[in-house]
GROMACS .gro file of C-alpha atoms in nm:
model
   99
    1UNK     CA    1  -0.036  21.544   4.380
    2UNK     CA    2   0.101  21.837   4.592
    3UNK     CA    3   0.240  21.768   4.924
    4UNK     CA    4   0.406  21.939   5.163
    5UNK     CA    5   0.686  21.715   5.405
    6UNK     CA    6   0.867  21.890   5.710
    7UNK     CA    7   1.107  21.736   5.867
    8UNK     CA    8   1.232  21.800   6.176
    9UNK     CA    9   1.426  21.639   6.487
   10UNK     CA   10   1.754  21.636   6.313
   11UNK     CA   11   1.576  21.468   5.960
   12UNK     CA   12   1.654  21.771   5.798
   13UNK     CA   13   2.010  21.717   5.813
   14UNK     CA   14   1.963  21.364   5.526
   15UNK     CA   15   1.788  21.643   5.304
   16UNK     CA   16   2.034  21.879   5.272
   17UNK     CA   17   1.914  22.065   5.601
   18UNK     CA   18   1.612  22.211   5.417
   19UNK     CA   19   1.324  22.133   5.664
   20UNK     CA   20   1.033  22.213   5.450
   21UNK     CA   21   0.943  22.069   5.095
   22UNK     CA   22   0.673  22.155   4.849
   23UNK     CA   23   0.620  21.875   4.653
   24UNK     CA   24   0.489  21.719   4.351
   25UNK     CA   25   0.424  21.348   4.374
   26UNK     CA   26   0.296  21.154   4.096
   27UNK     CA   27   0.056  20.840   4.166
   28UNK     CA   28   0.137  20.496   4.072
   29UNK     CA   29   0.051  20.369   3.718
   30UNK     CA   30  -0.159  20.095   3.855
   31UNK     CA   31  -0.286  20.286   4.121
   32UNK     CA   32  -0.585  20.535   4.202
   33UNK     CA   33  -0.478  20.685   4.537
   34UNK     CA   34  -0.101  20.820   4.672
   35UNK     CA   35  -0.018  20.577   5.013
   36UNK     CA   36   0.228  20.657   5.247
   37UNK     CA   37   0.422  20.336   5.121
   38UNK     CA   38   0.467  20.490   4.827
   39UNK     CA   39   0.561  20.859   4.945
   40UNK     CA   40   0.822  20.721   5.163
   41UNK     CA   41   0.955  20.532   4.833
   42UNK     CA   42   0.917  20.857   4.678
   43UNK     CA   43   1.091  21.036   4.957
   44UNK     CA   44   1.360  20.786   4.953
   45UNK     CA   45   1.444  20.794   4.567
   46UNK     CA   46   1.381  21.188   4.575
   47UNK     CA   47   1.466  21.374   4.844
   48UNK     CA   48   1.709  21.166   5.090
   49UNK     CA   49   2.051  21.266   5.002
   50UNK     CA   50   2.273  21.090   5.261
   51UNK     CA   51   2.240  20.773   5.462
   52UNK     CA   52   1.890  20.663   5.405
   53UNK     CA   53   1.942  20.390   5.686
   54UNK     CA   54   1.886  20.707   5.957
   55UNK     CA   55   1.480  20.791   5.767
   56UNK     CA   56   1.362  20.416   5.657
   57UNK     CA   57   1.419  20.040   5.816
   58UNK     CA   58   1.261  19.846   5.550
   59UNK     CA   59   0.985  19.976   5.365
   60UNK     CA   60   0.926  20.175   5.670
   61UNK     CA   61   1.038  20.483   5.889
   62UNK     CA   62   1.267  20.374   6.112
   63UNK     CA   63   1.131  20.304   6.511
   64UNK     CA   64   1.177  20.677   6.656
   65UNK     CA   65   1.056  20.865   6.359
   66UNK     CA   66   0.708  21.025   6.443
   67UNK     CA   67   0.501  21.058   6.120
   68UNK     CA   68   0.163  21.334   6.141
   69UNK     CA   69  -0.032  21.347   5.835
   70UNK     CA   70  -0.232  21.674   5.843
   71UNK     CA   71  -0.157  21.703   6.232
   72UNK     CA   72  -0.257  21.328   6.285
   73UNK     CA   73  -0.060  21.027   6.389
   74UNK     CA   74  -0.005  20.834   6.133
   75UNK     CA   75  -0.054  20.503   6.322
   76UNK     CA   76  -0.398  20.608   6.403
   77UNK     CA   77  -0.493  20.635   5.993
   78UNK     CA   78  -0.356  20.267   5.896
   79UNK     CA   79   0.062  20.420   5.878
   80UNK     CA   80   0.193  20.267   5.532
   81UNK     CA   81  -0.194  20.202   5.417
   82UNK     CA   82  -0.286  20.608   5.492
   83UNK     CA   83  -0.484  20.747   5.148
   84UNK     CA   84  -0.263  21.110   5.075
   85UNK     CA   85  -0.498  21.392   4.939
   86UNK     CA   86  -0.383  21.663   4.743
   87UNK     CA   87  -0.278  21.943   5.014
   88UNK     CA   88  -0.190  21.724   5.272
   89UNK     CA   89   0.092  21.812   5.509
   90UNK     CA   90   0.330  21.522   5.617
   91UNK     CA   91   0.556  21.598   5.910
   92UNK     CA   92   0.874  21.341   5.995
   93UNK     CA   93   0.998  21.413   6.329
   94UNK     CA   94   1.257  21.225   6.477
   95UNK     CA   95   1.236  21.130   6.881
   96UNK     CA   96   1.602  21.026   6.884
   97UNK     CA   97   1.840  21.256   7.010
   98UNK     CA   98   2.167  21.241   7.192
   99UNK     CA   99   2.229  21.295   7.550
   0.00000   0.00000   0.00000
């Protein structure tokens, strides 16, 4: 399936500060449909390059990571339960900053 992620907020600097990725993201073997559980797996294994504990807390972003799939909160499309369709855009921003 091809995805686009951005990353913004200071996330771009655990991917090698590239802030936009065209991607190609295989579904599960027992599955039909792409979740965001596993993207973020996927995003993990794939694309996070240095300290992983800054993008996920669990099998989860971390709390202060804002996640818009196609322009839409993720929390109001079921966050780790949200169906991906080929296309989609997926933007991590992080809210954390210093002062």
């Amino acid at each position: 399936m091809q995805l686009t992620l951005e990353f913004g907020g200071g996330l771009e600097l655990l991917c090698q500060s590239v802030k936009i990725h065209n991607v190609q993201v295989d579904t599960p073997v027992k599955e039909e449909k792409l979740t965001m559980k596993d993207l973020l797996s996927w995003v993990c294994t794939n694309l996070i390059k240095e300290r992983p504990e800054m993008f996920m807390k669990g099998d989860s972003v971390r709390p202060g990571v804002l996640v818009l799939v196609n322009d839409c909160d993720w929390e109001l499309s079921g966050q780790l339960d949200t169906t991906l369709e080929e296309k989609d855009v997926v933007v991590f921003i992080s809210t954390l900053h210093g002062g």
